[in-house]
PDB file of C-alpha atoms in Angstrom:
ATOM      1  CA  MET A1126     175.235  11.628-105.836  1.00 52.00           C
ATOM      2  CA  GLY A1127     172.124  13.704-106.201  1.00 71.00           C
ATOM      3  CA  GLU A1128     170.192  14.221-109.422  1.00 82.00           C
ATOM      4  CA  LYS A1129     171.660  17.712-110.027  1.00 84.00           C
ATOM      5  CA  THR A1130     175.206  16.485-109.492  1.00 86.00           C
ATOM      6  CA  GLU A1131     174.715  13.560-111.865  1.00 88.00           C
ATOM      7  CA  ARG A1132     173.210  15.879-114.500  1.00 90.00           C
ATOM      8  CA  VAL A1133     176.185  18.256-114.325  1.00 91.00           C
ATOM      9  CA  GLU A1134     178.657  15.377-114.537  1.00 91.00           C
ATOM     10  CA  ARG A1135     176.792  13.831-117.486  1.00 91.00           C
ATOM     11  CA  THR A1136     176.700  17.165-119.315  1.00 93.00           C
ATOM     12  CA  ILE A1137     180.432  17.848-118.955  1.00 92.00           C
ATOM     13  CA  ARG A1138     181.277  14.289-120.025  1.00 91.00           C
ATOM     14  CA  GLU A1139     179.095  14.714-123.120  1.00 91.00           C
ATOM     15  CA  TRP A1140     180.848  18.002-123.972  1.00 91.00           C
ATOM     16  CA  ILE A1141     184.220  16.239-123.825  1.00 88.00           C
ATOM     17  CA  ASP A1142     183.127  13.043-125.627  1.00 87.00           C
ATOM     18  CA  SER A1143     181.478  15.017-128.429  1.00 87.00           C
ATOM     19  CA  GLY A1144     184.506  17.268-128.951  1.00 85.00           C
ATOM     20  CA  LYS A1145     182.679  20.408-127.876  1.00 88.00           C
ATOM     21  CA  LEU A1146     185.508  20.619-125.345  1.00 87.00           C
ATOM     22  CA  ALA A1147     188.602  19.381-127.189  1.00 85.00           C
ATOM     23  CA  VAL A1148     191.824  18.048-125.640  1.00 84.00           C
ATOM     24  CA  GLY A1149     193.623  20.944-123.974  1.00 83.00           C
ATOM     25  CA  ALA A1150     190.526  23.164-123.984  1.00 86.00           C
ATOM     26  CA  LYS A1151     189.796  25.190-120.885  1.00 87.00           C
ATOM     27  CA  LEU A1152     186.510  24.455-119.169  1.00 90.00           C
ATOM     28  CA  PRO A1153     184.192  27.365-118.382  1.00 90.00           C
ATOM     29  CA  SER A1154     184.732  28.852-114.931  1.00 87.00           C
ATOM     30  CA  GLU A1155     182.833  27.523-111.912  1.00 86.00           C
ATOM     31  CA  ARG A1156     180.712  30.682-111.957  1.00 86.00           C
ATOM     32  CA  THR A1157     179.854  30.216-115.657  1.00 89.00           C
ATOM     33  CA  LEU A1158     179.080  26.512-115.266  1.00 91.00           C
ATOM     34  CA  SER A1159     176.932  27.248-112.228  1.00 89.00           C
ATOM     35  CA  ALA A1160     174.864  29.820-114.149  1.00 90.00           C
ATOM     36  CA  GLU A1161     174.667  27.810-117.377  1.00 90.00           C
ATOM     37  CA  LEU A1162     173.679  24.529-115.709  1.00 91.00           C
ATOM     38  CA  GLY A1163     171.452  26.028-113.022  1.00 90.00           C
ATOM     39  CA  VAL A1164     173.226  24.593-109.984  1.00 88.00           C
ATOM     40  CA  GLY A1165     175.282  25.888-107.086  1.00 87.00           C
ATOM     41  CA  ARG A1166     179.037  26.309-107.300  1.00 83.00           C
ATOM     42  CA  THR A1167     179.529  23.601-104.637  1.00 83.00           C
ATOM     43  CA  THR A1168     177.891  21.080-106.976  1.00 86.00           C
ATOM     44  CA  VAL A1169     180.118  22.194-109.857  1.00 88.00           C
ATOM     45  CA  ARG A1170     183.212  22.003-107.660  1.00 85.00           C
ATOM     46  CA  LEU A1171     182.355  18.474-106.518  1.00 85.00           C
ATOM     47  CA  VAL A1172     181.908  17.265-110.120  1.00 89.00           C
ATOM     48  CA  LEU A1173     185.144  18.879-111.297  1.00 88.00           C
ATOM     49  CA  SER A1174     187.030  17.287-108.385  1.00 83.00           C
ATOM     50  CA  LYS A1175     185.649  13.888-109.338  1.00 84.00           C
ATOM     51  CA  LEU A1176     186.578  14.300-113.024  1.00 87.00           C
ATOM     52  CA  ALA A1177     190.057  15.461-112.007  1.00 83.00           C
ATOM     53  CA  ALA A1178     190.463  12.377-109.797  1.00 81.00           C
ATOM     54  CA  GLU A1179     189.657  10.239-112.849  1.00 81.00           C
ATOM     55  CA  GLY A1180     192.160  12.170-114.964  1.00 81.00           C
ATOM     56  CA  LEU A1181     189.532  13.356-117.432  1.00 87.00           C
ATOM     57  CA  VAL A1182     190.354  16.976-116.618  1.00 87.00           C
ATOM     58  CA  VAL A1183     193.388  18.571-114.988  1.00 84.00           C
ATOM     59  CA  ALA A1184     193.514  21.608-112.721  1.00 79.00           C
ATOM     60  CA  HIS A1185     196.100  24.295-113.463  1.00 74.00           C
ATOM     61  CA  HIS A1186     196.554  26.400-110.347  1.00 61.00           C
ATOM     62  CA  GLY A1187     195.217  29.892-110.887  1.00 60.00           C
ATOM     63  CA  SER A1188     194.006  29.109-114.420  1.00 68.00           C
ATOM     64  CA  GLY A1189     191.125  26.662-114.002  1.00 78.00           C
ATOM     65  CA  TYR A1190     190.368  23.196-115.384  1.00 85.00           C
ATOM     66  CA  PHE A1191     191.457  21.852-118.776  1.00 87.00           C
ATOM     67  CA  VAL A1192     190.541  18.719-120.741  1.00 88.00           C
ATOM     68  CA  ASN A1193     193.411  16.310-120.211  1.00 83.00           C
ATOM     69  CA  ALA A1194     195.407  14.622-122.980  1.00 70.00           C
ATOM     70  CA  ARG A1195     194.686  10.945-123.643  1.00 60.00           C
ATOM     71  CA  SER A1196     196.873   7.996-124.573  1.00 49.00           C
ATOM     72  CA  PRO A1197     196.081   5.748-127.589  1.00 49.00           C
ATOM     73  CA  GLU A1198     194.349   3.354-125.168  1.00 54.00           C
ATOM     74  CA  GLY A1199     192.007   6.161-124.157  1.00 54.00           C
ATOM     75  CA  HIS A1200     193.489   6.734-120.724  1.00 57.00           C
ATOM     76  CA  ALA A1201     194.224  10.241-119.530  1.00 55.00           C
ATOM     77  CA  THR A1202     197.923  11.063-119.393  1.00 58.00           C
ATOM     78  CA  PRO A1203     199.435  13.997-117.512  1.00 59.00           C
ATOM     79  CA  GLU A1204     201.407  16.552-119.458  1.00 60.00           C
ATOM     80  CA  ALA A1205     205.141  15.867-119.467  1.00 57.00           C
ATOM     81  CA  PRO A1206     207.357  18.584-117.986  1.00 59.00           C
ATOM     82  CA  GLN A1207     209.232  20.655-120.540  1.00 54.00           C
ATOM     83  CA  LYS A1208     212.584  19.844-118.945  1.00 58.00           C
ATOM     84  CA  GLU A1209     213.972  17.716-116.169  1.00 63.00           C
ATOM     85  CA  LEU A1210     213.808  19.446-112.793  1.00 72.00           C
ATOM     86  CA  GLU A1211     216.473  19.112-110.125  1.00 83.00           C
ATOM     87  CA  PRO A1212     215.632  18.147-106.533  1.00 86.00           C
ATOM     88  CA  TRP A1213     216.635  20.268-103.574  1.00 89.00           C
ATOM     89  CA  ARG A1214     219.908  19.316-101.883  1.00 91.00           C
ATOM     90  CA  VAL A1215     219.673  18.504 -98.172  1.00 94.00           C
ATOM     91  CA  HIS A1216     222.870  19.281 -96.222  1.00 95.00           C
ATOM     92  CA  GLY A1217     221.683  18.343 -92.743  1.00 95.00           C
ATOM     93  CA  GLU A1218     218.989  18.569 -90.108  1.00 94.00           C
ATOM     94  CA  ARG A1219     218.787  19.556 -86.448  1.00 95.00           C
ATOM     95  CA  LEU A1220     215.930  18.947 -84.013  1.00 95.00           C
ATOM     96  CA  VAL A1221     214.389  21.939 -82.273  1.00 96.00           C
ATOM     97  CA  TYR A1222     211.621  20.042 -80.423  1.00 96.00           C
ATOM     98  CA  ASP A1223     211.068  16.305 -80.027  1.00 95.00           C
ATOM     99  CA  ASN A1224     208.470  14.164 -78.275  1.00 93.00           C
ATOM    100  CA  GLN A1225     206.425  11.039 -79.078  1.00 90.00           C
ATOM    101  CA  TRP A1226     203.726  13.035 -80.899  1.00 91.00           C
ATOM    102  CA  VAL A1227     205.498  15.757 -82.826  1.00 95.00           C
ATOM    103  CA  LYS A1228     209.002  16.724 -83.903  1.00 95.00           C
ATOM    104  CA  LEU A1229     210.108  20.123 -85.149  1.00 96.00           C
ATOM    105  CA  ALA A1230     213.308  20.236 -87.210  1.00 96.00           C
ATOM    106  CA  LEU A1231     215.346  22.829 -89.066  1.00 96.00           C
ATOM    107  CA  VAL A1232     216.574  21.302 -92.329  1.00 95.00           C
ATOM    108  CA  ASP A1233     219.534  22.840 -94.170  1.00 95.00           C
ATOM    109  CA  VAL A1234     218.341  22.892 -97.806  1.00 92.00           C
ATOM    110  CA  GLU A1235     219.589  24.271-101.107  1.00 91.00           C
ATOM    111  CA  PRO A1236     217.023  24.635-103.919  1.00 87.00           C
ATOM    112  CA  PRO A1237     218.466  24.778-107.465  1.00 84.00           C
ATOM    113  CA  GLY A1238     219.783  28.263-108.160  1.00 79.00           C
ATOM    114  CA  VAL A1239     218.862  29.537-104.686  1.00 84.00           C
ATOM    115  CA  GLU A1240     221.097  30.222-101.698  1.00 88.00           C
ATOM    116  CA  ARG A1241     220.838  27.502 -99.046  1.00 89.00           C
ATOM    117  CA  PHE A1242     218.726  28.196 -95.964  1.00 92.00           C
ATOM    118  CA  GLU A1243     217.104  26.445 -92.984  1.00 93.00           C
ATOM    119  CA  HIS A1244     213.563  25.215 -93.626  1.00 93.00           C
ATOM    120  CA  HIS A1245     211.175  24.382 -90.762  1.00 94.00           C
ATOM    121  CA  VAL A1246     209.781  20.835 -91.019  1.00 95.00           C
ATOM    122  CA  VAL A1247     207.177  19.355 -88.670  1.00 96.00           C
ATOM    123  CA  ARG A1248     207.277  15.554 -88.483  1.00 95.00           C
ATOM    124  CA  LEU A1249     204.109  13.850 -87.254  1.00 94.00           C
ATOM    125  CA  GLN A1250     203.074  10.221 -86.913  1.00 93.00           C
ATOM    126  CA  HIS A1251     202.308   7.776 -89.710  1.00 93.00           C
ATOM    127  CA  VAL A1252     198.512   7.232 -89.737  1.00 95.00           C
ATOM    128  CA  ALA A1253     195.980   4.936 -91.387  1.00 97.00           C
ATOM    129  CA  ILE A1254     192.348   5.817 -92.181  1.00 97.00           C
ATOM    130  CA  THR A1255     189.699   3.363 -93.352  1.00 97.00           C
ATOM    131  CA  ALA A1256     186.407   3.719 -95.200  1.00 97.00           C
ATOM    132  CA  VAL A1257     184.331   0.648 -94.315  1.00 97.00           C
ATOM    133  CA  VAL A1258     181.518   0.081 -96.818  1.00 96.00           C
ATOM    134  CA  ASP A1259     178.668  -2.404 -96.335  1.00 94.00           C
ATOM    135  CA  ASP A1260     176.468  -4.207 -98.875  1.00 92.00           C
ATOM    136  CA  GLN A1261     173.916  -1.373 -98.696  1.00 93.00           C
ATOM    137  CA  ASP A1262     176.448   1.163 -99.997  1.00 93.00           C
ATOM    138  CA  ARG A1263     176.812   2.793 -96.576  1.00 96.00           C
ATOM    139  CA  VAL A1264     180.057   3.914 -94.944  1.00 97.00           C
ATOM    140  CA  LEU A1265     180.917   3.552 -91.247  1.00 97.00           C
ATOM    141  CA  MET A1266     181.491   6.963 -89.652  1.00 96.00           C
ATOM    142  CA  LEU A1267     181.847   8.661 -86.277  1.00 95.00           C
ATOM    143  CA  TRP A1268     180.376  11.983 -85.122  1.00 94.00           C
ATOM    144  CA  ARG A1269     183.071  13.572 -82.959  1.00 92.00           C
ATOM    145  CA  TYR A1270     184.164  16.785 -81.297  1.00 92.00           C
ATOM    146  CA  ARG A1271     187.615  18.090 -82.214  1.00 91.00           C
ATOM    147  CA  PHE A1272     188.866  20.790 -79.897  1.00 90.00           C
ATOM    148  CA  VAL A1273     191.500  22.216 -82.277  1.00 91.00           C
ATOM    149  CA  PRO A1274     188.931  23.532 -84.793  1.00 90.00           C
ATOM    150  CA  GLY A1275     186.411  23.716 -81.936  1.00 93.00           C
ATOM    151  CA  ARG A1276     183.532  21.864 -83.582  1.00 92.00           C
ATOM    152  CA  PHE A1277     181.740  18.580 -84.192  1.00 94.00           C
ATOM    153  CA  GLY A1278     181.853  16.678 -87.468  1.00 95.00           C
ATOM    154  CA  TRP A1279     181.889  13.295 -89.177  1.00 96.00           C
ATOM    155  CA  GLU A1280     185.110  11.278 -89.461  1.00 96.00           C
ATOM    156  CA  LEU A1281     186.235   7.889 -90.671  1.00 96.00           C
ATOM    157  CA  PRO A1282     187.963   5.667 -88.109  1.00 95.00           C
ATOM    158  CA  GLY A1283     191.743   5.877 -88.125  1.00 95.00           C
ATOM    159  CA  GLY A1284     194.832   6.451 -86.067  1.00 93.00           C
ATOM    160  CA  ILE A1285     198.565   6.024 -85.600  1.00 94.00           C
ATOM    161  CA  VAL A1286     200.497   3.108 -87.103  1.00 94.00           C
ATOM    162  CA  ASP A1287     202.618   1.733 -84.265  1.00 93.00           C
ATOM    163  CA  ALA A1288     206.339   1.078 -84.727  1.00 89.00           C
ATOM    164  CA  GLY A1289     206.817  -2.227 -86.550  1.00 90.00           C
ATOM    165  CA  GLU A1290     203.103  -2.534 -87.328  1.00 92.00           C
ATOM    166  CA  GLU A1291     201.763  -3.027 -90.849  1.00 93.00           C
ATOM    167  CA  ALA A1292     199.580  -0.112 -91.945  1.00 94.00           C
ATOM    168  CA  SER A1293     196.764  -2.488 -92.959  1.00 94.00           C
ATOM    169  CA  ALA A1294     196.827  -4.090 -89.503  1.00 95.00           C
ATOM    170  CA  ALA A1295     196.701  -0.652 -87.878  1.00 95.00           C
ATOM    171  CA  ALA A1296     193.765   0.291 -90.105  1.00 96.00           C
ATOM    172  CA  ALA A1297     191.779  -2.791 -89.035  1.00 96.00           C
ATOM    173  CA  ARG A1298     192.732  -2.337 -85.383  1.00 95.00           C
ATOM    174  CA  GLU A1299     191.654   1.309 -85.289  1.00 95.00           C
ATOM    175  CA  VAL A1300     188.279   0.518 -86.852  1.00 95.00           C
ATOM    176  CA  GLU A1301     187.562  -2.117 -84.218  1.00 94.00           C
ATOM    177  CA  GLU A1302     188.834  -0.039 -81.289  1.00 93.00           C
ATOM    178  CA  GLU A1303     186.881   3.074 -82.283  1.00 93.00           C
ATOM    179  CA  THR A1304     183.631   1.523 -83.518  1.00 93.00           C
ATOM    180  CA  GLY A1305     183.297  -2.051 -82.240  1.00 93.00           C
ATOM    181  CA  TRP A1306     183.055  -3.295 -85.844  1.00 94.00           C
ATOM    182  CA  ARG A1307     185.681  -5.679 -87.273  1.00 95.00           C
ATOM    183  CA  PRO A1308     186.263  -4.867 -90.964  1.00 95.00           C
ATOM    184  CA  GLY A1309     186.328  -7.466 -93.715  1.00 89.00           C
ATOM    185  CA  SER A1310     188.808  -7.459 -96.574  1.00 89.00           C
ATOM    186  CA  ILE A1311     190.951  -4.299 -96.578  1.00 93.00           C
ATOM    187  CA  GLU A1312     192.413  -2.736 -99.713  1.00 92.00           C
ATOM    188  CA  HIS A1313     195.099  -0.052 -99.760  1.00 94.00           C
ATOM    189  CA  VAL A1314     194.015   2.899-101.929  1.00 92.00           C
ATOM    190  CA  LEU A1315     196.784   5.476-101.664  1.00 92.00           C
ATOM    191  CA  THR A1316     199.348   7.141 -99.443  1.00 93.00           C
ATOM    192  CA  TYR A1317     199.530  10.935 -99.395  1.00 93.00           C
ATOM    193  CA  GLN A1318     200.934  13.877 -97.441  1.00 94.00           C
ATOM    194  CA  PRO A1319     198.262  16.414 -96.336  1.00 92.00           C
ATOM    195  CA  MET A1320     200.628  19.418 -95.976  1.00 91.00           C
ATOM    196  CA  VAL A1321     203.569  18.483 -98.156  1.00 88.00           C
ATOM    197  CA  GLY A1322     205.288  21.897 -98.087  1.00 89.00           C
ATOM    198  CA  MET A1323     206.253  21.852 -94.415  1.00 93.00           C
ATOM    199  CA  VAL A1324     204.700  18.850 -92.613  1.00 94.00           C
ATOM    200  CA  ASP A1325     205.812  15.207 -92.922  1.00 94.00           C
ATOM    201  CA  SER A1326     202.812  13.052 -91.971  1.00 94.00           C
ATOM    202  CA  PRO A1327     202.188  10.003 -94.211  1.00 94.00           C
ATOM    203  CA  HIS A1328     198.458   9.226 -94.436  1.00 95.00           C
ATOM    204  CA  GLU A1329     197.485   5.784 -95.748  1.00 95.00           C
ATOM    205  CA  ILE A1330     193.936   5.359 -97.025  1.00 96.00           C
ATOM    206  CA  PHE A1331     192.185   1.970 -97.000  1.00 96.00           C
ATOM    207  CA  VAL A1332     188.786   0.722 -98.119  1.00 96.00           C
ATOM    208  CA  ALA A1333     187.208  -2.264 -96.359  1.00 96.00           C
ATOM    209  CA  ARG A1334     184.241  -4.212 -97.701  1.00 94.00           C
ATOM    210  CA  GLY A1335     181.887  -5.416 -94.994  1.00 93.00           C
ATOM    211  CA  ALA A1336     182.265  -5.580 -91.222  1.00 95.00           C
ATOM    212  CA  THR A1337     181.125  -7.699 -88.269  1.00 94.00           C
ATOM    213  CA  LYS A1338     179.911  -6.249 -84.971  1.00 95.00           C
ATOM    214  CA  VAL A1339     182.186  -7.692 -82.252  1.00 93.00           C
ATOM    215  CA  GLY A1340     181.425  -5.432 -79.283  1.00 90.00           C
ATOM    216  CA  GLU A1341     181.544  -1.860 -78.061  1.00 88.00           C
ATOM    217  CA  PRO A1342     184.349   0.627 -78.798  1.00 86.00           C
ATOM    218  CA  THR A1343     187.360   0.182 -76.516  1.00 83.00           C
ATOM    219  CA  ASP A1344     189.048   3.548 -77.211  1.00 71.00           C
ATOM    220  CA  ALA A1345     187.155   5.939 -74.922  1.00 67.00           C
ATOM    221  CA  GLU A1346     189.177   8.993 -75.974  1.00 66.00           C
ATOM    222  CA  GLU A1347     188.325   8.515 -79.655  1.00 63.00           C
ATOM    223  CA  ALA A1348     184.751   7.315 -79.179  1.00 63.00           C
ATOM    224  CA  GLY A1349     181.872   9.178 -80.791  1.00 72.00           C
ATOM    225  CA  ARG A1350     178.397   8.552 -82.164  1.00 89.00           C
ATOM    226  CA  ILE A1351     178.717   5.672 -84.638  1.00 93.00           C
ATOM    227  CA  GLU A1352     176.516   5.463 -87.715  1.00 95.00           C
ATOM    228  CA  TRP A1353     176.363   3.878 -91.146  1.00 96.00           C
ATOM    229  CA  ILE A1354     175.959   6.814 -93.571  1.00 96.00           C
ATOM    230  CA  PRO A1355     174.650   6.195 -97.128  1.00 95.00           C
ATOM    231  CA  LEU A1356     177.194   7.240 -99.742  1.00 93.00           C
ATOM    232  CA  THR A1357     174.442   9.235-101.441  1.00 93.00           C
ATOM    233  CA  GLU A1358     174.493  11.596 -98.439  1.00 95.00           C
ATOM    234  CA  ILE A1359     178.230  12.332 -98.630  1.00 94.00           C
ATOM    235  CA  PRO A1360     177.978  15.219-101.160  1.00 93.00           C
ATOM    236  CA  GLY A1361     175.540  16.921 -98.782  1.00 94.00           C
ATOM    237  CA  LEU A1362     177.935  16.514 -95.852  1.00 94.00           C
ATOM    238  CA  ILE A1363     180.688  18.050 -97.986  1.00 92.00           C
ATOM    239  CA  ALA A1364     178.459  20.966 -99.006  1.00 91.00           C
ATOM    240  CA  ARG A1365     177.532  21.625 -95.357  1.00 92.00           C
ATOM    241  CA  ASP A1366     181.182  21.382 -94.212  1.00 92.00           C
ATOM    242  CA  GLU A1367     180.347  18.537 -91.822  1.00 94.00           C
ATOM    243  CA  LEU A1368     183.423  16.398 -92.519  1.00 94.00           C
ATOM    244  CA  LEU A1369     186.559  16.610 -90.370  1.00 92.00           C
ATOM    245  CA  GLY A1370     190.069  15.862 -91.574  1.00 93.00           C
ATOM    246  CA  SER A1371     191.698  15.489 -94.971  1.00 93.00           C
ATOM    247  CA  GLY A1372     191.922  11.696 -94.667  1.00 95.00           C
ATOM    248  CA  THR A1373     188.162  11.421 -94.333  1.00 96.00           C
ATOM    249  CA  LEU A1374     187.623  13.718 -97.312  1.00 95.00           C
ATOM    250  CA  VAL A1375     190.193  11.959 -99.536  1.00 95.00           C
ATOM    251  CA  ALA A1376     188.782   8.491 -98.782  1.00 95.00           C
ATOM    252  CA  LEU A1377     185.177   9.523 -99.367  1.00 95.00           C
ATOM    253  CA  LEU A1378     185.964  11.375-102.596  1.00 93.00           C
ATOM    254  CA  HIS A1379     187.737   8.215-103.778  1.00 92.00           C
ATOM    255  CA  LEU A1380     184.617   6.164-103.062  1.00 93.00           C
ATOM    256  CA  LEU A1381     182.412   8.639-104.905  1.00 91.00           C
ATOM    257  CA  ALA A1382     184.786   8.802-107.878  1.00 88.00           C
ATOM    258  CA  THR A1383     185.030   5.020-108.252  1.00 85.00           C
ATOM    259  CA  ARG A1384     181.372   4.076-107.783  1.00 79.00           C
ATOM    260  CA  PRO A1385     179.922   2.270-110.813  1.00 71.00           C
ATOM    261  CA  GLN A1386     178.235   4.744-113.170  1.00 61.00           C
ATOM    262  CA  ARG A1387     174.544   4.314-113.845  1.00 56.00           C
ATOM    263  CA  PRO A1388     173.568   4.111-117.532  1.00 52.00           C
ATOM    264  CA  THR A1389     172.686   7.465-119.093  1.00 50.00           C
ATOM    265  CA  GLY A1390     169.000   8.174-118.641  1.00 50.00           C
ATOM    266  CA  ALA A1391     168.629   5.792-115.673  1.00 48.00           C
ATOM    267  CA  ARG A1392     166.427   6.925-112.814  1.00 45.00           C
TER     268      ARG A1392
END
């Protein structure tokens, strides 16, 4: 991260550690933090996202960020719900459209206390995305054109997990097919749903350490300009909106959030 970003992060951490911002306290708004710390709101937003990923703060939709509660061991713990919630009942499902790429279904659901109705659900493929990091703290990325948003941008290699294939194997295969680099050890980071309200599309995120050049990309449709991008440049790519796809963003934010912290005052 850049010097300004590190300064903002260090300042907010000091406020929390010193008790200036106590457990449960609301952080100043992005606008206030931006003015008080002399940085842009994008920088503030990036820092808050990182602290939220660590569990140091928690975002309450429509209300802002709050200092999270902590367990006796010092780990952040999410607030427990006030009462047990009931899941929706699913009475059935019927397909409206079905092919190898996308399925559209109408699901007969009944939320607690609400009359049952048919909910549209789009079911897409299971995919794996990999952030390959080398010993110079650079990440392997592709500059591609995506016709749906109609623009170029940077992406991590990734693609569909074939039927019967392990997600980790698919992750390694896609890296090699799209870049010509064979990744080293692969670690699963998380599985998430990018549009959980209506779309079923499991995204598995992996991090690989090291890679060996084994040839040229073999997937012509997915090929793009291939480069090793320093992690220090990622916040700038985010600020300039040069990243494509939620999987790329989630994986890179994970890398930024889990990088070893430099000692306070280090240059």
